[in-house]
PDB file of C-alpha atoms in Angstrom:
ATOM      1  CA  ALA A   1      23.658 -34.069  -2.757  1.00  0.00           C
ATOM      2  CA  ASP A   2      22.296 -30.583  -4.116  1.00  0.00           C
ATOM      3  CA  ARG A   3      25.046 -28.393  -5.611  1.00  0.00           C
ATOM      4  CA  ILE A   4      22.628 -25.506  -7.032  1.00  0.00           C
ATOM      5  CA  TRP A   5      20.478 -23.653  -4.908  1.00  0.00           C
ATOM      6  CA  TYR A   6      18.434 -20.568  -5.690  1.00  0.00           C
ATOM      7  CA  PRO A   7      17.063 -18.560  -2.880  1.00  0.00           C
ATOM      8  CA  GLY A   8      14.888 -16.248  -4.855  1.00  0.00           C
ATOM      9  CA  ALA A   9      14.302 -12.660  -3.717  1.00  0.00           C
ATOM     10  CA  PRO A  10      14.474 -11.714  -0.034  1.00  0.00           C
ATOM     11  CA  GLU A  11      10.762 -10.050  -0.542  1.00  0.00           C
ATOM     12  CA  VAL A  12       7.980 -11.214  -2.632  1.00  0.00           C
ATOM     13  CA  THR A  13       7.823  -9.907  -6.020  1.00  0.00           C
ATOM     14  CA  SER A  14       5.181 -11.906  -7.742  1.00  0.00           C
ATOM     15  CA  ARG A  15       1.952 -13.959  -6.813  1.00  0.00           C
ATOM     16  CA  ARG A  16       3.378 -16.936  -8.610  1.00  0.00           C
ATOM     17  CA  GLU A  17       6.537 -17.160  -6.142  1.00  0.00           C
ATOM     18  CA  THR A  18       5.946 -20.554  -4.306  1.00  0.00           C
ATOM     19  CA  ASP A  19       8.262 -19.693  -1.404  1.00  0.00           C
ATOM     20  CA  PRO A  20       9.321 -15.916  -1.286  1.00  0.00           C
ATOM     21  CA  GLY A  21      11.081 -13.920   1.373  1.00  0.00           C
ATOM     22  CA  ASN A  22      14.194 -16.210   2.090  1.00  0.00           C
ATOM     23  CA  VAL A  23      17.772 -15.947   2.226  1.00  0.00           C
ATOM     24  CA  LEU A  24      20.158 -18.791   1.896  1.00  0.00           C
ATOM     25  CA  VAL A  25      22.979 -19.064   4.650  1.00  0.00           C
ATOM     26  CA  VAL A  26      25.630 -21.379   3.076  1.00  0.00           C
ATOM     27  CA  ASP A  27      28.479 -22.836   5.222  1.00  0.00           C
ATOM     28  CA  ILE A  28      31.340 -24.537   3.458  1.00  0.00           C
ATOM     29  CA  ASP A  29      33.445 -27.004   5.161  1.00  0.00           C
ATOM     30  CA  PRO A  30      37.056 -25.833   4.380  1.00  0.00           C
ATOM     31  CA  ASP A  31      38.515 -29.501   4.340  1.00  0.00           C
ATOM     32  CA  THR A  32      35.810 -31.463   2.619  1.00  0.00           C
ATOM     33  CA  HIS A  33      34.231 -28.425   0.616  1.00  0.00           C
ATOM     34  CA  ARG A  34      30.781 -29.920   1.602  1.00  0.00           C
ATOM     35  CA  ALA A  35      28.435 -27.266   1.610  1.00  0.00           C
ATOM     36  CA  GLU A  36      25.460 -27.064   4.274  1.00  0.00           C
ATOM     37  CA  VAL A  37      22.683 -24.704   3.369  1.00  0.00           C
ATOM     38  CA  ASP A  38      19.914 -23.383   5.757  1.00  0.00           C
ATOM     39  CA  LYS A  39      17.003 -21.566   4.420  1.00  0.00           C
ATOM     40  CA  VAL A  40      16.206 -18.283   6.705  1.00  0.00           C
ATOM     41  CA  HIS A  41      12.850 -16.291   6.266  1.00  0.00           C
ATOM     42  CA  VAL A  42      13.648 -12.291   6.288  1.00  0.00           C
ATOM     43  CA  GLY A  43      10.786 -11.326   4.042  1.00  0.00           C
ATOM     44  CA  THR A  44       8.235  -8.915   5.625  1.00  0.00           C
ATOM     45  CA  TRP A  45       5.781  -8.706   2.795  1.00  0.00           C
ATOM     46  CA  ALA A  46       3.264 -10.934   1.667  1.00  0.00           C
ATOM     47  CA  PHE A  47       1.218 -11.310  -1.534  1.00  0.00           C
ATOM     48  CA  THR A  48      -2.001 -13.496  -1.513  1.00  0.00           C
ATOM     49  CA  VAL A  49      -4.942 -14.489  -3.638  1.00  0.00           C
ATOM     50  CA  ILE A  50      -8.560 -14.929  -1.727  1.00  0.00           C
ATOM     51  CA  GLU A  51     -11.334 -16.683  -3.447  1.00  0.00           C
ATOM     52  CA  ALA A  52     -14.588 -16.603  -2.271  1.00  0.00           C
ATOM     53  CA  ASP A  53     -18.193 -17.700  -3.373  1.00  0.00           C
ATOM     54  CA  LEU A  54     -20.507 -15.342  -2.086  1.00  0.00           C
ATOM     55  CA  ASN A  55     -24.299 -16.020  -2.555  1.00  0.00           C
ATOM     56  CA  SER A  56     -25.735 -14.855   0.585  1.00  0.00           C
ATOM     57  CA  THR A  57     -25.319 -12.413   3.581  1.00  0.00           C
ATOM     58  CA  GLU A  58     -23.907 -15.203   5.378  1.00  0.00           C
ATOM     59  CA  ASP A  59     -21.014 -15.633   2.797  1.00  0.00           C
ATOM     60  CA  VAL A  60     -20.138 -12.102   2.993  1.00  0.00           C
ATOM     61  CA  THR A  61     -19.774 -12.452   6.711  1.00  0.00           C
ATOM     62  CA  GLU A  62     -17.297 -15.178   6.307  1.00  0.00           C
ATOM     63  CA  PHE A  63     -15.508 -13.264   3.715  1.00  0.00           C
ATOM     64  CA  GLU A  64     -15.165 -10.491   6.201  1.00  0.00           C
ATOM     65  CA  GLU A  65     -13.849 -12.863   8.970  1.00  0.00           C
ATOM     66  CA  ARG A  66     -11.409 -14.358   6.339  1.00  0.00           C
ATOM     67  CA  MET A  67     -10.126 -10.870   5.495  1.00  0.00           C
ATOM     68  CA  ASN A  68      -9.908  -9.782   9.358  1.00  0.00           C
ATOM     69  CA  ALA A  69      -8.066 -12.945  10.062  1.00  0.00           C
ATOM     70  CA  VAL A  70      -5.115 -12.088   7.620  1.00  0.00           C
ATOM     71  CA  PRO A  71      -2.127 -11.076   9.695  1.00  0.00           C
ATOM     72  CA  ASP A  72       0.139  -7.996   8.957  1.00  0.00           C
ATOM     73  CA  LYS A  73      -2.347  -6.181   6.619  1.00  0.00           C
ATOM     74  CA  ASP A  74      -0.116  -3.268   6.044  1.00  0.00           C
ATOM     75  CA  ARG A  75       2.260  -5.402   4.573  1.00  0.00           C
ATOM     76  CA  THR A  76       0.054  -7.677   2.481  1.00  0.00           C
ATOM     77  CA  ALA A  77      -1.134  -7.187  -0.995  1.00  0.00           C
ATOM     78  CA  VAL A  78      -4.453  -9.106  -1.622  1.00  0.00           C
ATOM     79  CA  TRP A  79      -6.057 -10.063  -5.047  1.00  0.00           C
ATOM     80  CA  LEU A  80      -9.628 -11.184  -4.911  1.00  0.00           C
ATOM     81  CA  ILE A  81     -11.446 -13.709  -6.918  1.00  0.00           C
ATOM     82  CA  LEU A  82     -14.942 -13.319  -6.137  1.00  0.00           C
ATOM     83  CA  ARG A  83     -17.835 -15.636  -7.735  1.00  0.00           C
ATOM     84  CA  GLY A  84     -21.591 -15.963  -6.956  1.00  0.00           C
ATOM     85  CA  THR A  85     -24.866 -14.042  -7.076  1.00  0.00           C
ATOM     86  CA  LEU A  86     -25.685 -11.445  -4.309  1.00  0.00           C
ATOM     87  CA  PRO A  87     -28.676  -9.570  -3.582  1.00  0.00           C
ATOM     88  CA  THR A  88     -28.168  -5.633  -3.688  1.00  0.00           C
ATOM     89  CA  ALA A  89     -28.194  -5.240   0.149  1.00  0.00           C
ATOM     90  CA  ALA A  90     -25.308  -7.799   0.374  1.00  0.00           C
ATOM     91  CA  LYS A  91     -23.362  -6.558  -2.393  1.00  0.00           C
ATOM     92  CA  ALA A  92     -23.569  -3.132  -0.712  1.00  0.00           C
ATOM     93  CA  ARG A  93     -22.441  -4.393   2.340  1.00  0.00           C
ATOM     94  CA  LEU A  94     -19.593  -6.085   0.283  1.00  0.00           C
ATOM     95  CA  ASP A  95     -18.608  -2.870  -1.437  1.00  0.00           C
ATOM     96  CA  GLU A  96     -18.297  -1.251   2.240  1.00  0.00           C
ATOM     97  CA  GLN A  97     -16.112  -4.149   3.407  1.00  0.00           C
ATOM     98  CA  LEU A  98     -13.869  -3.458   0.281  1.00  0.00           C
ATOM     99  CA  ASP A  99     -13.627  -0.056   0.958  1.00  0.00           C
ATOM    100  CA  HIS A 100     -12.648  -0.617   4.565  1.00  0.00           C
ATOM    101  CA  PHE A 101     -10.087  -3.219   3.588  1.00  0.00           C
ATOM    102  CA  SER A 102      -8.379  -0.980   1.366  1.00  0.00           C
ATOM    103  CA  ASP A 103      -7.554   1.141   3.924  1.00  0.00           C
ATOM    104  CA  LEU A 104      -5.996  -1.439   6.055  1.00  0.00           C
ATOM    105  CA  PHE A 105      -4.154  -3.580   3.464  1.00  0.00           C
ATOM    106  CA  ALA A 106      -1.209  -2.589   1.362  1.00  0.00           C
ATOM    107  CA  LEU A 107      -3.242  -3.611  -1.681  1.00  0.00           C
ATOM    108  CA  VAL A 108      -6.736  -4.798  -2.372  1.00  0.00           C
ATOM    109  CA  SER A 109      -7.326  -5.560  -6.114  1.00  0.00           C
ATOM    110  CA  LEU A 110     -10.133  -7.313  -7.726  1.00  0.00           C
ATOM    111  CA  TRP A 111      -8.622  -9.938 -10.001  1.00  0.00           C
ATOM    112  CA  GLU A 112     -11.148  -8.897 -12.931  1.00  0.00           C
ATOM    113  CA  ARG A 113     -10.413 -11.597 -15.439  1.00  0.00           C
ATOM    114  CA  HIS A 114     -11.272 -14.282 -12.760  1.00  0.00           C
ATOM    115  CA  MET A 115     -14.238 -12.305 -11.138  1.00  0.00           C
ATOM    116  CA  ASP A 116     -17.608 -13.601 -11.877  1.00  0.00           C
ATOM    117  CA  LEU A 117     -19.854 -11.704  -9.411  1.00  0.00           C
ATOM    118  CA  ALA A 118     -23.348 -10.762 -10.279  1.00  0.00           C
ATOM    119  CA  VAL A 119     -26.036  -8.900  -8.408  1.00  0.00           C
ATOM    120  CA  VAL A 120     -29.733  -9.609  -8.342  1.00  0.00           C
ATOM    121  CA  ALA A 121     -32.106  -6.885  -7.212  1.00  0.00           C
ATOM    122  CA  ALA A 122     -34.372  -8.218  -4.692  1.00  0.00           C
ATOM    123  CA  ASP A 123     -37.484  -6.688  -3.845  1.00  0.00           C
ATOM    124  CA  GLU A 124     -37.139  -6.993  -0.040  1.00  0.00           C
ATOM    125  CA  ASP A 125     -33.745  -5.166  -0.304  1.00  0.00           C
ATOM    126  CA  PHE A 126     -35.374  -1.895  -0.899  1.00  0.00           C
ATOM    127  CA  ALA A 127     -38.775  -2.371   0.900  1.00  0.00           C
ATOM    128  CA  ASP A 128     -37.877  -0.791   4.040  1.00  0.00           C
ATOM    129  CA  LEU A 129     -36.339   2.260   2.656  1.00  0.00           C
ATOM    130  CA  GLY A 130     -39.550   4.013   1.743  1.00  0.00           C
ATOM    131  CA  LEU A 131     -38.693   5.130  -1.672  1.00  0.00           C
ATOM    132  CA  SER A 132     -41.223   6.920  -3.625  1.00  0.00           C
ATOM    133  CA  GLY A 133     -41.510   9.192  -6.715  1.00  0.00           C
ATOM    134  CA  TYR A 134     -38.261   9.503  -8.627  1.00  0.00           C
ATOM    135  CA  LEU A 135     -36.352   7.217  -6.786  1.00  0.00           C
ATOM    136  CA  GLN A 136     -38.817   4.417  -7.123  1.00  0.00           C
ATOM    137  CA  GLU A 137     -39.058   4.766 -10.738  1.00  0.00           C
ATOM    138  CA  THR A 138     -35.138   5.002 -10.811  1.00  0.00           C
ATOM    139  CA  LEU A 139     -34.980   1.747  -8.739  1.00  0.00           C
ATOM    140  CA  ASP A 140     -37.603   0.130 -10.993  1.00  0.00           C
ATOM    141  CA  GLU A 141     -35.755   0.970 -13.903  1.00  0.00           C
ATOM    142  CA  LEU A 142     -32.462  -0.305 -12.651  1.00  0.00           C
ATOM    143  CA  SER A 143     -33.948  -3.274 -11.542  1.00  0.00           C
ATOM    144  CA  ALA A 144     -35.136  -4.303 -15.000  1.00  0.00           C
ATOM    145  CA  ARG A 145     -31.712  -3.133 -16.505  1.00  0.00           C
ATOM    146  CA  ALA A 146     -29.831  -5.158 -14.020  1.00  0.00           C
ATOM    147  CA  ALA A 147     -31.743  -8.424 -14.780  1.00  0.00           C
ATOM    148  CA  ALA A 148     -31.155  -7.818 -18.796  1.00  0.00           C
ATOM    149  CA  ASP A 149     -28.714  -9.971 -20.656  1.00  0.00           C
ATOM    150  CA  ASP A 150     -26.437  -7.425 -22.066  1.00  0.00           C
ATOM    151  CA  ASP A 151     -23.667  -4.974 -21.368  1.00  0.00           C
ATOM    152  CA  SER A 152     -25.808  -2.458 -19.307  1.00  0.00           C
ATOM    153  CA  ALA A 153     -26.550  -5.116 -16.604  1.00  0.00           C
ATOM    154  CA  VAL A 154     -23.436  -4.631 -14.871  1.00  0.00           C
ATOM    155  CA  ALA A 155     -23.504  -0.951 -14.531  1.00  0.00           C
ATOM    156  CA  ALA A 156     -27.320  -1.482 -13.372  1.00  0.00           C
ATOM    157  CA  GLN A 157     -26.214  -3.628 -10.785  1.00  0.00           C
ATOM    158  CA  ASP A 158     -23.344  -1.361  -9.575  1.00  0.00           C
ATOM    159  CA  ALA A 159     -26.068   1.626  -9.613  1.00  0.00           C
ATOM    160  CA  LEU A 160     -28.450  -0.471  -7.550  1.00  0.00           C
ATOM    161  CA  GLY A 161     -25.821  -0.904  -5.043  1.00  0.00           C
ATOM    162  CA  LEU A 162     -25.127   2.898  -4.766  1.00  0.00           C
ATOM    163  CA  LEU A 163     -28.694   3.762  -4.680  1.00  0.00           C
ATOM    164  CA  PHE A 164     -29.185   1.232  -1.869  1.00  0.00           C
ATOM    165  CA  ARG A 165     -26.331   2.589   0.236  1.00  0.00           C
ATOM    166  CA  PHE A 166     -27.425   6.260  -0.516  1.00  0.00           C
ATOM    167  CA  ALA A 167     -31.126   5.436   0.380  1.00  0.00           C
ATOM    168  CA  ARG A 168     -30.153   3.721   3.634  1.00  0.00           C
ATOM    169  CA  SER A 169     -27.939   6.388   4.740  1.00  0.00           C
ATOM    170  CA  GLY A 170     -30.192   9.005   4.013  1.00  0.00           C
ATOM    171  CA  SER A 171     -27.843  10.998   1.667  1.00  0.00           C
TER     172      SER A 171
END
């Protein structure tokens, strides 16, 4: 029979815990000194890691559905591991979702060291926005930098996402 038990903490304290949020109720028989141990879940918080491969608008929609399905958002901390390659419009939509979910969840954090999400500037993303002049020149320059294989590519991809969002909203 097991003689040593460890209940852990009554609330989750780390992403690595395997069965957090429990207490142990121990009943010891006074005659036989035999212990009966029952685990009772009392925790109200959750830490979770959500991984998603995002390569299309449909993948972003599925990710949104997964996030919407998480219960007790106000007591759930989420670390995201996102991988894939998204067109600018899909990345802009993802950014809007992340902003929205940051208001609903106790925590939404991009787990940077595990992230591998790239943005590809697709001409069709910007075709219907009617950009001209300085904005079109900016789009062309950012698109070229976003496709480069250097440190400026990520910043250019982020800037393209912002340009798309601002141009779409008319700001």
